[in-house]
PDB file of C-alpha atoms in Angstrom:
ATOM      1  CA  UNK A  71     -52.268  -6.730  41.359  1.00 89.00           C
ATOM      2  CA  UNK A  72     -52.923  -6.666  45.097  1.00 92.00           C
ATOM      3  CA  UNK A  73     -56.422  -8.465  44.478  1.00 95.00           C
ATOM      4  CA  UNK A  74     -54.622 -11.377  42.306  1.00 94.00           C
ATOM      5  CA  UNK A  75     -52.007 -11.550  45.675  1.00 94.00           C
ATOM      6  CA  UNK A  76     -55.344 -11.540  48.251  1.00 94.00           C
ATOM      7  CA  UNK A  77     -57.234 -14.507  45.791  1.00 95.00           C
ATOM      8  CA  UNK A  78     -54.039 -16.836  45.888  1.00 94.00           C
ATOM      9  CA  UNK A  79     -53.372 -15.958  49.258  1.00 92.00           C
ATOM     10  CA  UNK A  80     -57.101 -17.339  50.106  1.00 93.00           C
ATOM     11  CA  UNK A  81     -56.217 -20.179  48.135  1.00 93.00           C
ATOM     12  CA  UNK A  82     -52.776 -20.777  49.226  1.00 92.00           C
ATOM     13  CA  UNK A  83     -51.284 -20.140  46.449  1.00 94.00           C
ATOM     14  CA  UNK A  84     -48.597 -17.426  45.186  1.00 95.00           C
ATOM     15  CA  UNK A  85     -48.245 -14.872  41.835  1.00 97.00           C
ATOM     16  CA  UNK A  86     -45.231 -14.029  39.797  1.00 97.00           C
ATOM     17  CA  UNK A  87     -44.986 -10.831  38.296  1.00 96.00           C
ATOM     18  CA  UNK A  88     -42.820  -7.846  35.910  1.00 97.00           C
ATOM     19  CA  UNK A  89     -40.935  -5.527  37.387  1.00 97.00           C
ATOM     20  CA  UNK A  90     -40.123  -2.650  35.458  1.00 98.00           C
ATOM     21  CA  UNK A  91     -37.363  -0.494  35.538  1.00 98.00           C
ATOM     22  CA  UNK A  92     -36.447   2.920  34.188  1.00 98.00           C
ATOM     23  CA  UNK A  93     -32.970   4.541  34.834  1.00 98.00           C
ATOM     24  CA  UNK A  94     -33.159   8.318  33.708  1.00 97.00           C
ATOM     25  CA  UNK A  95     -30.077  10.537  34.001  1.00 96.00           C
ATOM     26  CA  UNK A  96     -27.082   7.883  32.780  1.00 95.00           C
ATOM     27  CA  UNK A  97     -24.603   9.204  30.226  1.00 94.00           C
ATOM     28  CA  UNK A  98     -23.737   8.230  27.181  1.00 95.00           C
ATOM     29  CA  UNK A  99     -20.810   6.405  26.454  1.00 96.00           C
ATOM     30  CA  UNK A 100     -21.099   3.778  29.737  1.00 97.00           C
ATOM     31  CA  UNK A 101     -20.251   0.006  28.798  1.00 96.00           C
ATOM     32  CA  UNK A 102     -18.184  -2.614  26.596  1.00 95.00           C
ATOM     33  CA  UNK A 103     -19.028  -3.989  23.454  1.00 94.00           C
ATOM     34  CA  UNK A 104     -17.942  -6.790  24.190  1.00 92.00           C
ATOM     35  CA  UNK A 105     -18.245  -8.720  27.761  1.00 91.00           C
ATOM     36  CA  UNK A 106     -19.169  -6.346  29.802  1.00 93.00           C
ATOM     37  CA  UNK A 107     -22.200  -4.389  27.914  1.00 97.00           C
ATOM     38  CA  UNK A 108     -24.313  -2.907  30.024  1.00 98.00           C
ATOM     39  CA  UNK A 109     -27.274  -5.607  29.186  1.00 98.00           C
ATOM     40  CA  UNK A 110     -24.360  -8.439  30.491  1.00 97.00           C
ATOM     41  CA  UNK A 111     -23.784  -6.441  33.375  1.00 98.00           C
ATOM     42  CA  UNK A 112     -26.993  -5.655  34.673  1.00 98.00           C
ATOM     43  CA  UNK A 113     -28.529  -9.589  33.438  1.00 98.00           C
ATOM     44  CA  UNK A 114     -25.690 -11.390  35.133  1.00 98.00           C
ATOM     45  CA  UNK A 115     -26.213  -9.368  38.767  1.00 98.00           C
ATOM     46  CA  UNK A 116     -30.565  -9.087  38.486  1.00 98.00           C
ATOM     47  CA  UNK A 117     -30.282 -12.915  37.679  1.00 98.00           C
ATOM     48  CA  UNK A 118     -28.660 -13.374  40.787  1.00 97.00           C
ATOM     49  CA  UNK A 119     -31.499 -12.802  42.642  1.00 97.00           C
ATOM     50  CA  UNK A 120     -33.247 -16.249  43.358  1.00 93.00           C
ATOM     51  CA  UNK A 121     -36.789 -15.474  42.123  1.00 95.00           C
ATOM     52  CA  UNK A 122     -35.712 -13.786  38.606  1.00 98.00           C
ATOM     53  CA  UNK A 123     -36.211 -16.108  35.451  1.00 98.00           C
ATOM     54  CA  UNK A 124     -36.263 -13.894  32.745  1.00 98.00           C
ATOM     55  CA  UNK A 125     -34.993 -10.276  31.963  1.00 98.00           C
ATOM     56  CA  UNK A 126     -36.206  -8.099  28.449  1.00 98.00           C
ATOM     57  CA  UNK A 127     -34.553  -4.515  27.948  1.00 98.00           C
ATOM     58  CA  UNK A 128     -36.552  -1.904  25.449  1.00 98.00           C
ATOM     59  CA  UNK A 129     -38.785  -4.325  23.510  1.00 97.00           C
ATOM     60  CA  UNK A 130     -37.232  -7.246  24.093  1.00 96.00           C
ATOM     61  CA  UNK A 131     -38.936 -10.279  22.742  1.00 96.00           C
ATOM     62  CA  UNK A 132     -41.207  -7.905  21.295  1.00 97.00           C
ATOM     63  CA  UNK A 133     -37.990  -7.408  18.840  1.00 96.00           C
ATOM     64  CA  UNK A 134     -38.813 -10.547  16.989  1.00 96.00           C
ATOM     65  CA  UNK A 135     -42.017  -9.517  15.426  1.00 97.00           C
ATOM     66  CA  UNK A 136     -40.526  -6.540  14.515  1.00 97.00           C
ATOM     67  CA  UNK A 137     -38.926  -5.494  10.403  1.00 97.00           C
ATOM     68  CA  UNK A 138     -35.490  -3.350  11.040  1.00 95.00           C
ATOM     69  CA  UNK A 139     -37.414   0.242   9.947  1.00 94.00           C
ATOM     70  CA  UNK A 140     -39.901  -0.558  12.982  1.00 96.00           C
ATOM     71  CA  UNK A 141     -37.181  -1.297  15.573  1.00 96.00           C
ATOM     72  CA  UNK A 142     -34.402   1.123  15.268  1.00 96.00           C
ATOM     73  CA  UNK A 143     -34.894   4.162  17.146  1.00 96.00           C
ATOM     74  CA  UNK A 144     -34.188   7.586  14.465  1.00 95.00           C
ATOM     75  CA  UNK A 145     -31.798  10.072  16.770  1.00 94.00           C
ATOM     76  CA  UNK A 146     -32.273  13.569  16.989  1.00 95.00           C
ATOM     77  CA  UNK A 147     -30.832  16.569  17.879  1.00 94.00           C
ATOM     78  CA  UNK A 148     -33.308  18.660  20.263  1.00 92.00           C
ATOM     79  CA  UNK A 149     -31.400  21.919  21.319  1.00 94.00           C
ATOM     80  CA  UNK A 150     -27.757  20.638  20.552  1.00 91.00           C
ATOM     81  CA  UNK A 151     -28.688  17.653  22.362  1.00 90.00           C
ATOM     82  CA  UNK A 152     -28.595  14.332  20.492  1.00 89.00           C
ATOM     83  CA  UNK A 153     -31.903  11.872  21.069  1.00 93.00           C
ATOM     84  CA  UNK A 154     -33.613   9.094  19.622  1.00 95.00           C
ATOM     85  CA  UNK A 155     -37.151   9.541  18.920  1.00 95.00           C
ATOM     86  CA  UNK A 156     -38.953   6.299  20.121  1.00 96.00           C
ATOM     87  CA  UNK A 157     -36.502   4.410  22.751  1.00 97.00           C
ATOM     88  CA  UNK A 158     -37.237   0.555  21.705  1.00 97.00           C
ATOM     89  CA  UNK A 159     -33.332  -0.487  22.741  1.00 97.00           C
ATOM     90  CA  UNK A 160     -33.943   0.136  25.983  1.00 98.00           C
ATOM     91  CA  UNK A 161     -31.099   3.198  26.305  1.00 98.00           C
ATOM     92  CA  UNK A 162     -28.336   0.655  24.749  1.00 97.00           C
ATOM     93  CA  UNK A 163     -27.101  -0.048  22.082  1.00 96.00           C
ATOM     94  CA  UNK A 164     -24.667  -2.748  21.446  1.00 96.00           C
ATOM     95  CA  UNK A 165     -23.754  -2.819  24.694  1.00 97.00           C
ATOM     96  CA  UNK A 166     -22.887   0.726  25.283  1.00 97.00           C
ATOM     97  CA  UNK A 167     -25.666   3.379  27.224  1.00 97.00           C
ATOM     98  CA  UNK A 168     -27.022   5.986  24.430  1.00 96.00           C
ATOM     99  CA  UNK A 169     -28.219   8.120  26.810  1.00 95.00           C
ATOM    100  CA  UNK A 170     -32.171   7.887  26.805  1.00 97.00           C
ATOM    101  CA  UNK A 171     -33.408   6.042  29.917  1.00 98.00           C
ATOM    102  CA  UNK A 172     -32.319   2.257  30.519  1.00 98.00           C
ATOM    103  CA  UNK A 173     -35.777   0.512  30.302  1.00 98.00           C
ATOM    104  CA  UNK A 174     -35.827  -3.180  31.271  1.00 98.00           C
ATOM    105  CA  UNK A 175     -37.848  -6.079  33.167  1.00 98.00           C
ATOM    106  CA  UNK A 176     -37.995  -9.296  35.198  1.00 98.00           C
ATOM    107  CA  UNK A 177     -40.535 -11.991  35.739  1.00 98.00           C
ATOM    108  CA  UNK A 178     -40.548 -12.861  39.010  1.00 98.00           C
ATOM    109  CA  UNK A 179     -41.641 -16.415  39.807  1.00 97.00           C
ATOM    110  CA  UNK A 180     -44.168 -17.260  42.212  1.00 96.00           C
ATOM    111  CA  UNK A 181     -42.668 -18.361  45.431  1.00 92.00           C
ATOM    112  CA  UNK A 182     -42.357 -21.841  45.360  1.00 89.00           C
ATOM    113  CA  UNK A 183     -43.296 -22.576  49.616  1.00 88.00           C
ATOM    114  CA  UNK A 184     -47.263 -22.355  49.294  1.00 91.00           C
ATOM    115  CA  UNK A 185     -49.938 -24.266  51.415  1.00 91.00           C
ATOM    116  CA  UNK A 186     -51.203 -26.784  48.557  1.00 91.00           C
ATOM    117  CA  UNK A 187     -50.595 -29.819  48.659  1.00 92.00           C
ATOM    118  CA  UNK A 188     -47.238 -30.760  46.057  1.00 94.00           C
ATOM    119  CA  UNK A 189     -46.314 -33.747  44.268  1.00 96.00           C
ATOM    120  CA  UNK A 190     -42.142 -34.619  45.637  1.00 96.00           C
ATOM    121  CA  UNK A 191     -39.610 -37.568  46.218  1.00 97.00           C
ATOM    122  CA  UNK A 192     -38.856 -38.705  49.965  1.00 96.00           C
ATOM    123  CA  UNK A 193     -34.772 -38.519  49.451  1.00 96.00           C
ATOM    124  CA  UNK A 194     -34.269 -41.773  51.824  1.00 97.00           C
ATOM    125  CA  UNK A 195     -36.665 -44.151  50.571  1.00 97.00           C
ATOM    126  CA  UNK A 196     -36.445 -42.905  46.813  1.00 97.00           C
ATOM    127  CA  UNK A 197     -40.760 -42.471  46.670  1.00 98.00           C
ATOM    128  CA  UNK A 198     -43.066 -40.035  45.327  1.00 98.00           C
ATOM    129  CA  UNK A 199     -44.871 -38.974  48.211  1.00 97.00           C
ATOM    130  CA  UNK A 200     -46.956 -35.226  48.734  1.00 96.00           C
ATOM    131  CA  UNK A 201     -45.309 -31.959  50.381  1.00 92.00           C
ATOM    132  CA  UNK A 202     -47.518 -29.831  52.252  1.00 90.00           C
ATOM    133  CA  UNK A 203     -46.176 -26.565  53.641  1.00 87.00           C
ATOM    134  CA  UNK A 204     -46.638 -25.697  57.246  1.00 86.00           C
ATOM    135  CA  UNK A 205     -45.893 -21.935  58.671  1.00 79.00           C
ATOM    136  CA  UNK A 206     -45.162 -18.656  56.682  1.00 76.00           C
ATOM    137  CA  UNK A 207     -46.221 -18.471  53.764  1.00 81.00           C
ATOM    138  CA  UNK A 208     -45.589 -15.304  51.311  1.00 89.00           C
ATOM    139  CA  UNK A 209     -48.296 -15.019  48.139  1.00 94.00           C
ATOM    140  CA  UNK A 210     -46.033 -12.693  46.457  1.00 95.00           C
ATOM    141  CA  UNK A 211     -42.430 -11.177  46.884  1.00 94.00           C
ATOM    142  CA  UNK A 212     -42.359  -8.938  43.558  1.00 94.00           C
ATOM    143  CA  UNK A 213     -42.841  -6.440  46.378  1.00 92.00           C
ATOM    144  CA  UNK A 214     -39.873  -7.644  48.399  1.00 93.00           C
ATOM    145  CA  UNK A 215     -38.065  -7.720  44.539  1.00 96.00           C
ATOM    146  CA  UNK A 216     -38.388  -4.062  43.938  1.00 96.00           C
ATOM    147  CA  UNK A 217     -36.144  -3.040  46.214  1.00 97.00           C
ATOM    148  CA  UNK A 218     -33.447  -5.257  45.205  1.00 97.00           C
ATOM    149  CA  UNK A 219     -33.345  -4.511  41.735  1.00 98.00           C
ATOM    150  CA  UNK A 220     -32.921  -1.254  42.328  1.00 98.00           C
ATOM    151  CA  UNK A 221     -30.302  -1.813  44.598  1.00 98.00           C
ATOM    152  CA  UNK A 222     -28.882  -4.066  42.399  1.00 98.00           C
ATOM    153  CA  UNK A 223     -28.960  -1.901  39.110  1.00 98.00           C
ATOM    154  CA  UNK A 224     -28.035   1.148  41.387  1.00 98.00           C
ATOM    155  CA  UNK A 225     -24.555  -0.441  42.063  1.00 98.00           C
ATOM    156  CA  UNK A 226     -23.857  -1.883  38.911  1.00 98.00           C
ATOM    157  CA  UNK A 227     -24.531   1.168  36.848  1.00 98.00           C
ATOM    158  CA  UNK A 228     -22.239   2.925  39.618  1.00 97.00           C
ATOM    159  CA  UNK A 229     -19.689   0.526  39.305  1.00 97.00           C
ATOM    160  CA  UNK A 230     -19.513   1.088  35.445  1.00 97.00           C
ATOM    161  CA  UNK A 231     -19.647   5.068  35.535  1.00 96.00           C
ATOM    162  CA  UNK A 232     -17.122   4.836  37.883  1.00 94.00           C
ATOM    163  CA  UNK A 233     -14.639   2.731  35.732  1.00 84.00           C
ATOM    164  CA  UNK A 234     -14.996   4.831  33.196  1.00 74.00           C
TER     165      UNK A 234
END
């Protein structure tokens, strides 16, 4: 990742990336099956981070390639504690936590302000023109987005737990 960022910076460009978040210790039963689903509440808050352009929970888009028999998370009892043998759902079933770790990934776009010449439109004249950014340039913001995503996640889950 560091070499990709350094390479993009040297070329006056930027890179995006994927943030994976895992939340442990959330009890089963948090959330609602409609409107206030855990996925919905987290997505709403995480999409408020300007650079986040996609979110997937658990197996996410890989679900589209699975059969139901592969996608389901079989329940097991281990020492009288109910768990699942897999966690394709990312710890959330039907909008409600199941006690397994909540796992999700956020796609973070590349920083749009780059030193490379970009095409744009002059709003005064309506003509096509080129834009060259000067000054500060971040070749990646994903490392900054990490702490924001973690904080937003903590706030949303705390609020959902406290109102249960």
